[in-house]
Short mmCIF file of C-alpha atoms in Angstrom, two decimals:
data_model
loop_
_atom_site.label_atom_id
_atom_site.label_comp_id
_atom_site.label_asym_id
_atom_site.label_seq_id
_atom_site.Cartn_x
_atom_site.Cartn_y
_atom_site.Cartn_z
CA MET A 16 0.00 0.00 0.00
CA VAL A 17 2.83 2.42 0.89
CA CYS A 18 4.57 1.58 -2.36
CA VAL A 19 1.38 2.22 -4.38
CA THR A 20 0.86 5.54 -2.57
CA LEU A 21 4.42 6.65 -3.32
CA ILE A 22 3.96 5.73 -6.96
CA LYS A 23 0.75 7.80 -7.12
CA ILE A 24 2.49 10.77 -5.49
CA ALA A 25 5.33 10.46 -7.98
CA GLN A 26 2.81 10.40 -10.85
CA VAL A 27 1.04 13.52 -9.56
CA ASP A 28 4.41 15.26 -9.12
CA TYR A 29 5.35 14.29 -12.68
CA TRP A 30 2.21 15.82 -14.15
CA LEU A 31 2.41 18.94 -12.00
CA ARG A 32 5.99 19.43 -13.07
CA TRP A 33 5.82 18.56 -16.74
CA SER A 34 2.28 18.73 -18.12
CA CYS A 35 2.01 22.52 -17.80
CA PRO A 36 5.36 23.32 -19.49
CA LEU A 37 4.65 20.65 -22.11
CA PHE A 38 1.39 22.26 -23.17
CA ILE A 39 2.76 25.78 -22.86
CA ARG A 40 5.74 24.92 -25.07
CA ASN A 41 3.33 23.53 -27.65
CA ASP A 42 1.09 26.61 -27.38
CA LEU A 43 4.11 28.85 -27.91
CA ARG A 44 5.16 26.95 -31.02
CA LEU A 45 1.64 27.22 -32.45
CA LEU A 46 1.36 30.91 -31.57
CA ASP A 47 4.74 31.70 -33.09
CA ALA A 48 3.76 29.97 -36.33
CA ARG A 49 0.54 31.99 -36.40
CA LEU A 50 2.32 35.29 -35.76
CA GLU A 51 4.95 34.48 -38.38
CA GLN A 52 2.18 34.12 -40.95
CA LEU A 53 0.71 37.45 -39.87
CA GLN A 54 4.05 39.20 -40.35
CA HIS A 55 3.78 38.55 -44.08
CA ALA A 56 0.11 39.51 -44.38
CA PRO A 57 -0.94 42.61 -46.36
CA PHE A 58 -3.03 45.46 -44.93
CA PHE A 59 -1.07 45.69 -41.67
CA ARG A 60 -1.19 49.19 -40.17
CA ASP A 61 1.84 51.12 -38.96
CA GLY A 62 3.00 50.07 -35.53
CA LEU A 63 1.42 46.62 -35.57
CA HIS A 64 4.53 45.05 -37.13
CA ASP A 65 6.49 46.42 -34.18
CA TYR A 66 3.93 45.08 -31.69
CA LEU A 67 3.86 41.68 -33.39
CA ALA A 68 7.67 41.50 -33.35
CA ASN A 69 7.58 42.19 -29.59
CA MET A 70 5.15 39.30 -29.12
CA ARG A 71 7.44 36.96 -31.04
CA GLN A 72 10.34 38.12 -28.86
CA ILE A 73 8.33 37.16 -25.79
CA ILE A 74 7.65 33.72 -27.25
CA ALA A 75 11.34 33.15 -27.99
CA GLN A 76 12.39 34.34 -24.54
CA VAL A 77 9.81 32.23 -22.70
CA GLN A 78 10.79 29.17 -24.72
CA GLU A 79 14.42 29.74 -23.80
CA LYS A 80 13.80 30.48 -20.10
CA ILE A 81 10.77 28.32 -19.37
CA ASP A 82 12.63 26.27 -16.74
CA GLU A 83 13.77 29.43 -14.94
CA LEU A 84 10.51 31.40 -14.97
CA ALA A 85 7.88 30.93 -12.29
CA PRO A 86 4.90 28.98 -13.74
CA GLU A 87 2.46 31.82 -13.07
CA ILE A 88 4.67 34.26 -15.00
CA THR A 89 4.98 31.85 -17.91
CA ARG A 90 1.25 31.33 -18.01
CA GLU A 91 0.44 35.07 -17.76
CA LEU A 92 2.80 35.94 -20.61
CA THR A 93 1.50 33.08 -22.77
CA MET A 94 -2.16 33.98 -22.24
CA GLN A 95 -1.54 37.61 -23.20
CA VAL A 96 0.26 36.53 -26.38
CA TRP A 97 -2.68 34.25 -27.13
CA ALA A 98 -5.18 37.09 -26.77
CA ALA A 99 -3.00 39.45 -28.82
CA SER A 100 -2.79 36.93 -31.66
CA ARG A 101 -6.57 36.82 -31.94
CA TYR A 102 -6.86 40.60 -32.27
CA LEU A 103 -3.82 40.88 -34.53
CA SER A 104 -5.38 38.27 -36.82
CA GLY A 105 -8.51 40.41 -37.03
CA SER A 106 -6.42 43.49 -37.81
CA VAL A 107 -4.76 42.19 -40.97
CA SER A 108 -7.81 40.71 -42.62
CA ARG A 109 -9.43 42.38 -45.60
CA GLU A 110 -12.65 42.05 -43.65
CA ILE A 111 -12.00 44.49 -40.79
CA PRO A 112 -13.83 47.84 -40.70
CA TYR A 113 -10.76 49.97 -41.49
CA GLU A 114 -12.78 53.13 -41.84
CA VAL A 115 -14.38 52.99 -38.38
CA VAL A 116 -11.10 51.84 -36.82
CA TYR A 117 -9.48 54.90 -38.39
CA GLY A 118 -12.00 57.05 -36.50
CA LEU A 119 -11.18 55.23 -33.25
CA ASP A 120 -7.44 55.77 -33.77
CA LEU A 121 -8.17 59.43 -34.45
CA ALA A 122 -10.21 59.72 -31.23
CA LEU A 123 -7.36 58.11 -29.28
CA THR A 124 -5.10 61.03 -30.13
CA ASP A 125 -7.34 63.26 -27.98
CA TRP A 126 -6.61 61.11 -24.93
CA VAL A 127 -3.14 59.64 -25.46
CA THR A 128 -0.74 62.50 -26.12
CA SER A 129 2.59 60.98 -25.08
CA PRO A 130 4.43 57.70 -25.73
CA PRO A 131 3.81 54.85 -25.93
CA LYS A 132 1.49 55.03 -28.91
CA TYR A 133 -1.72 52.99 -28.76
CA ILE A 134 -3.27 51.29 -31.79
CA VAL A 135 -6.76 49.80 -32.06
CA THR A 136 -6.88 46.09 -32.94
CA THR A 137 -10.07 44.18 -33.70
CA ALA A 138 -11.58 40.72 -33.49
CA PHE A 139 -14.90 39.35 -34.74
CA LEU A 140 -17.64 37.81 -32.63
CA ALA A 141 -20.23 35.29 -33.78
CA GLU A 142 -22.85 36.83 -31.45
CA MET A 143 -24.44 40.29 -31.51
CA ASN A 144 -22.14 41.93 -29.01
CA TYR A 145 -19.29 44.38 -28.62
CA HIS A 146 -16.54 44.26 -26.03
CA PHE A 147 -13.21 45.67 -24.94
CA GLU A 148 -10.44 43.38 -23.71
CA GLY A 149 -7.80 45.31 -21.85
CA VAL A 150 -4.11 44.45 -21.77
CA PRO A 151 -2.96 44.93 -18.16
CA GLU A 152 -0.14 47.43 -17.74
CA GLN A 153 1.63 44.84 -15.59
CA PHE A 154 1.95 42.63 -18.68
CA TYR A 155 4.15 45.23 -20.37
CA ASP A 156 6.09 45.75 -17.13
CA LEU A 157 6.51 41.99 -16.70
CA ALA A 158 7.74 41.55 -20.27
CA GLU A 159 10.37 44.24 -19.83
CA ARG A 160 11.43 43.28 -16.32
CA THR A 161 11.71 39.51 -16.81
CA LEU A 162 12.49 39.22 -20.52
CA GLY A 163 13.90 42.61 -21.55
CA VAL A 164 11.13 43.13 -24.14
CA ARG A 165 10.13 46.80 -24.35
CA PHE A 166 6.98 47.87 -26.21
CA ASN A 167 7.02 51.15 -28.15
CA HIS A 168 3.47 50.47 -29.33
CA ARG A 169 0.57 49.13 -27.29
CA VAL A 170 -2.88 48.02 -28.31
CA VAL A 171 -6.54 48.67 -27.57
CA GLN A 172 -8.38 45.39 -28.21
CA VAL A 173 -12.03 45.70 -29.26
CA ALA A 174 -14.41 43.14 -30.75
CA LEU A 175 -17.52 43.53 -32.90
CA PRO A 176 -20.14 41.25 -34.50
CA GLN A 177 -18.85 39.62 -37.67
CA LEU A 178 -22.17 40.34 -39.39
CA TYR A 179 -21.48 44.08 -38.99
CA LYS A 180 -18.02 44.09 -40.57
CA HIS A 181 -19.27 46.21 -43.50
CA GLN A 182 -21.98 48.05 -41.55
CA PRO A 183 -20.18 51.16 -40.21
CA LEU A 184 -23.47 52.71 -39.18
CA ASN A 185 -23.96 49.87 -36.68
CA ASN A 186 -20.44 50.19 -35.32
CA SER A 187 -20.75 53.50 -33.49
CA LEU A 188 -20.77 51.32 -30.34
CA LEU A 189 -17.04 50.73 -30.87
CA TYR A 190 -16.57 54.26 -29.50
CA HIS A 191 -18.27 53.00 -26.32
CA GLU A 192 -15.65 50.25 -26.11
CA LEU A 193 -12.90 52.84 -26.61
CA GLY A 194 -14.40 54.68 -23.64
CA HIS A 195 -13.82 51.57 -21.52
CA PHE A 196 -10.14 51.73 -22.49
CA VAL A 197 -9.85 55.37 -21.37
CA ASP A 198 -11.62 54.44 -18.14
CA GLN A 199 -9.24 51.53 -17.54
CA GLN A 200 -6.20 53.72 -18.16
CA HIS A 201 -7.26 56.54 -15.85
CA GLY A 202 -9.64 54.94 -13.34
CA ILE A 203 -12.51 57.32 -14.11
CA SER A 204 -15.34 55.09 -12.87
CA LYS A 205 -13.40 54.31 -9.67
CA LEU A 206 -12.83 58.01 -9.00
CA MET A 207 -16.53 58.66 -9.59
CA LEU A 208 -17.31 56.06 -6.94
CA MET A 209 -14.78 57.51 -4.48
CA MET A 210 -16.24 60.99 -4.85
CA SER A 211 -19.83 59.81 -4.34
CA THR A 212 -21.87 59.91 -1.14
CA PHE A 213 -23.48 56.65 -0.02
CA ASP A 214 -26.01 55.59 2.57
CA PRO A 215 -24.37 54.04 5.68
CA ASN A 216 -26.19 50.78 4.89
CA THR A 217 -24.54 50.46 1.47
CA THR A 218 -23.04 46.99 1.01
CA MET A 219 -19.96 45.89 -0.90
CA SER A 220 -22.31 44.34 -3.44
CA ASP A 221 -24.00 47.72 -3.89
CA LEU A 222 -20.62 49.41 -4.43
CA LYS A 223 -19.61 46.81 -7.02
CA ILE A 224 -22.83 47.42 -8.95
CA ALA A 225 -22.35 51.21 -8.72
CA LEU A 226 -18.82 50.86 -10.09
CA SER A 227 -20.02 48.78 -13.05
CA HIS A 228 -22.81 51.25 -13.78
CA ASN A 229 -20.37 54.18 -13.61
CA ALA A 230 -18.18 52.45 -16.19
CA GLU A 231 -21.11 52.00 -18.58
CA TYR A 232 -22.35 55.56 -18.19
CA PHE A 233 -18.87 56.94 -18.80
CA ALA A 234 -18.38 54.77 -21.90
CA ASP A 235 -21.78 55.87 -23.26
CA LEU A 236 -20.91 59.54 -22.73
CA PHE A 237 -17.46 59.06 -24.23
CA ALA A 238 -19.09 57.62 -27.36
CA ALA A 239 -21.61 60.46 -27.46
CA CYS A 240 -18.70 62.93 -27.57
CA TYR A 241 -17.80 61.51 -30.99
CA VAL A 242 -20.96 60.08 -32.58
CA GLY A 243 -23.74 61.99 -30.83
CA ASP A 244 -27.03 60.20 -30.35
CA ALA A 245 -26.01 57.48 -32.82
CA VAL A 246 -24.82 55.58 -29.75
CA ALA A 247 -28.22 56.02 -28.08
CA VAL A 248 -30.01 54.71 -31.18
CA MET A 249 -27.80 51.62 -31.23
CA LEU A 250 -28.28 51.04 -27.49
CA GLY A 251 -32.03 51.16 -28.00
CA SER A 252 -31.74 48.77 -30.93
CA MET A 253 -29.45 46.20 -29.31
CA ALA A 254 -30.73 46.33 -25.72
CA PRO A 255 -34.37 47.48 -25.95
CA ASN A 256 -36.23 47.79 -22.66
CA TYR A 257 -33.41 46.14 -20.69
CA GLY A 258 -33.73 46.88 -16.98
CA ASP A 259 -31.03 47.40 -14.38
CA SER A 260 -28.61 44.50 -13.93
CA GLU A 261 -25.55 44.00 -11.76
CA THR A 262 -23.31 45.05 -14.66
CA HIS A 263 -25.40 47.54 -16.68
CA PRO A 264 -27.90 50.31 -15.92
CA ALA A 265 -31.31 50.13 -17.59
CA THR A 266 -31.16 51.04 -21.28
CA GLN A 267 -33.59 53.93 -20.91
CA LYS A 268 -31.49 55.43 -18.10
CA ARG A 269 -28.41 55.24 -20.31
CA ILE A 270 -30.19 56.87 -23.22
CA SER A 271 -31.53 59.65 -20.96
CA VAL A 272 -28.03 60.47 -19.69
CA VAL A 273 -26.71 60.66 -23.26
CA GLN A 274 -29.61 62.86 -24.35
CA ASP A 275 -29.10 65.21 -21.39
CA PHE A 276 -25.42 65.55 -22.27
CA LEU A 277 -26.13 66.25 -25.94
CA GLY A 278 -28.92 68.67 -25.00
CA ASP A 279 -26.67 70.55 -22.57
CA LYS A 280 -28.99 69.72 -19.67
CA ASP A 281 -27.80 69.39 -16.09
CA ASN A 282 -27.18 65.75 -15.23
CA LEU A 283 -25.53 64.37 -12.10
CA MET A 284 -23.84 61.54 -13.98
CA VAL A 285 -22.32 63.92 -16.54
CA GLN A 286 -21.11 66.13 -13.68
CA SER A 287 -19.62 63.12 -11.88
CA CYS A 288 -17.72 62.05 -15.02
CA ASN A 289 -16.36 65.54 -15.56
CA LYS A 290 -15.22 65.86 -11.94
CA ALA A 291 -13.26 62.61 -12.25
CA LEU A 292 -11.76 63.69 -15.58
CA ALA A 293 -10.71 67.03 -14.08
CA VAL A 294 -8.98 65.28 -11.16
CA GLN A 295 -6.95 63.25 -13.67
CA GLY A 296 -6.09 66.33 -15.72
CA LEU A 297 -7.98 64.98 -18.73
CA PRO A 298 -10.26 66.82 -21.18
CA LEU A 299 -13.86 67.23 -20.04
CA LEU A 300 -16.74 65.63 -21.91
CA SER A 301 -17.52 67.75 -24.96
CA LYS A 302 -18.95 67.34 -28.44
CA ARG A 303 -16.05 66.43 -30.70
CA PHE A 304 -18.06 65.77 -33.84
CA LYS A 305 -19.73 67.71 -36.61
CA SER A 306 -22.61 66.09 -38.44
CA PRO A 307 -22.14 67.01 -42.13
CA ASP A 308 -24.93 67.66 -44.64
CA ILE A 309 -24.61 64.56 -46.79
CA ALA A 310 -28.07 64.60 -48.42
CA SER A 311 -27.15 66.11 -51.79
CA CYS A 312 -24.27 63.66 -52.25
CA PHE A 313 -26.04 60.56 -50.98
CA ASP A 314 -29.25 61.43 -52.88
CA ASN A 315 -27.14 61.16 -56.02
CA VAL A 316 -25.40 58.00 -54.76
CA ARG A 317 -22.06 59.79 -54.41
CA PRO A 318 -19.63 59.78 -51.45
CA TYR A 319 -19.43 62.92 -49.35
CA GLN A 320 -16.16 64.87 -49.28
CA ILE A 321 -15.23 65.07 -45.59
CA GLN A 322 -13.87 68.45 -44.48
CA SER A 323 -12.43 67.82 -41.00
CA LYS A 324 -11.65 65.19 -38.39
CA GLU A 325 -14.83 66.26 -36.57
CA GLU A 326 -16.76 65.20 -39.66
CA VAL A 327 -14.93 61.85 -39.67
CA HIS A 328 -16.72 61.07 -36.41
CA GLY A 329 -19.93 62.93 -37.25
CA LEU A 330 -20.39 61.06 -40.53
CA LEU A 331 -21.60 58.02 -38.56
CA LEU A 332 -24.36 60.14 -37.04
CA ALA A 333 -25.23 61.83 -40.35
CA GLY A 334 -25.25 58.49 -42.16
CA GLN A 335 -27.47 56.89 -39.54
CA ARG A 336 -29.98 59.76 -39.77
CA TYR A 337 -29.96 59.62 -43.56
CA LEU A 338 -30.57 55.88 -43.49
CA VAL A 339 -33.47 56.09 -41.02
CA GLN A 340 -35.12 58.97 -42.89
CA SER A 341 -34.59 57.56 -46.39
CA VAL A 342 -35.30 53.85 -46.12
CA GLY A 343 -39.05 53.38 -46.39
CA ASN A 344 -39.38 56.58 -48.41
CA LEU A 345 -36.96 55.99 -51.25
CA THR A 346 -37.25 58.43 -54.15
CA GLY A 347 -35.20 59.73 -57.08
CA LEU A 348 -32.25 57.48 -57.94
CA TRP A 349 -33.23 55.28 -54.98
CA ALA A 350 -36.84 54.75 -56.09
CA ASN A 351 -36.45 51.18 -57.32
CA VAL A 352 -33.88 50.05 -54.76
CA SER A 353 -34.95 47.42 -52.22
CA GLU A 354 -34.67 48.12 -48.49
CA GLY A 355 -31.80 45.67 -48.04
CA ASP A 356 -29.86 47.08 -51.00
CA ALA A 357 -30.47 50.64 -49.79
CA ILE A 358 -29.03 49.85 -46.33
CA ARG A 359 -26.02 48.17 -47.92
CA MET A 360 -25.44 51.03 -50.38
CA ILE A 361 -25.75 53.77 -47.72
CA ASN A 362 -23.22 51.96 -45.53
CA ASP A 363 -21.00 51.61 -48.59
CA LEU A 364 -21.22 55.37 -49.26
CA VAL A 365 -20.16 56.03 -45.67
CA GLU A 366 -17.18 53.67 -46.08
CA LYS A 367 -16.16 55.29 -49.38
CA SER A 368 -16.45 58.80 -47.91
CA LEU A 369 -14.18 57.84 -45.01
CA ARG A 370 -11.78 56.00 -47.30
CA ASN A 371 -11.42 59.03 -49.59
CA TRP A 372 -10.56 61.20 -46.55
CA MET A 373 -8.02 58.62 -45.37
CA VAL A 374 -6.32 58.58 -48.80
CA MET A 375 -6.19 62.40 -48.92
CA GLU A 376 -4.74 62.58 -45.40
CA MET A 377 -2.12 59.98 -46.28
CA TRP A 378 -1.21 61.89 -49.43
CA GLN A 379 -0.95 65.17 -47.51
CA HIS A 380 1.22 63.51 -44.86
CA ASP A 381 3.57 62.02 -47.46
CA ARG A 382 3.86 65.34 -49.31
CA THR A 383 4.62 67.20 -46.06
CA SER A 384 7.25 64.62 -45.15
CA GLN A 385 8.92 64.97 -48.55
CA ASN A 386 8.94 68.77 -48.33
CA GLY A 387 10.41 68.55 -44.84
CA ALA A 388 13.17 66.24 -46.07
#
């Protein structure tokens, strides 16, 4: 019996010692092969090659030092590489919504003004949902401290429904996910909670719910800064009549807060967000969009010529309004177009309008660089 017990202990020790590194080594080989393929993929935006190269450095270093590193460090590094590979894969595909992602990158410049530079990466979801997956700052610190891998570029990882990949007018909610990133970086929702007054009978569960609700309100208001009430329309479409939950406020409450902000009405939640932003030395909530008059162009099935970065964001609002007002009352060149084709074509006009602006900006940047040289 003693002999059998010792054998069982030895077997358990064997698996504890070797099964984890065995699978991690295999995961790292698979991940490296995947990232190597991505390195040669077209349509990779500036900075992502650098980020991908950093990830491959981590893989090589972990493979080399796996027997020296603590298991929890190895696993943490590996899981972050795994997550990054999923979003990097979605960022090189021809399928990703480049035009909306361009708007997100542009919005980021209002909030990240010093190195390192952040880049939005995307992944697709099978379900009708959007989410933000943060990369913990300690991951970057851990990579540099334990492996000597320093990141000059970092990522903002957001996901969207695959069905909406060519529906920019549905993707205004990606600005909400970008708001979660800003909140994570600066602790806005936590500061809002700390500066609030609570009843003495408030429980820890109540505080947790309040924190989650703060995060959602802030992300909604952040999105409204860039796309106006387009975010409220999408909230009403995707979460109609949803009541309060532990993680989200009721949809109607969220829409009311957004409408108060856009209507310049006093609102305690807007005030709370702005107080927290002020404490962190960040810009206050303000309208950073301009909704262009696209009717004459879209009526004639032509892209609109964007005039400013404010119109880059505001085009999603203008396009959504044009779609809602036009579909069901199609006239002129649209008279014989079906509802489905009209929705597809209006989204396509929005994409082409944004793409034309992107090309012009790139051309202007290249010409300025050449003149400077």
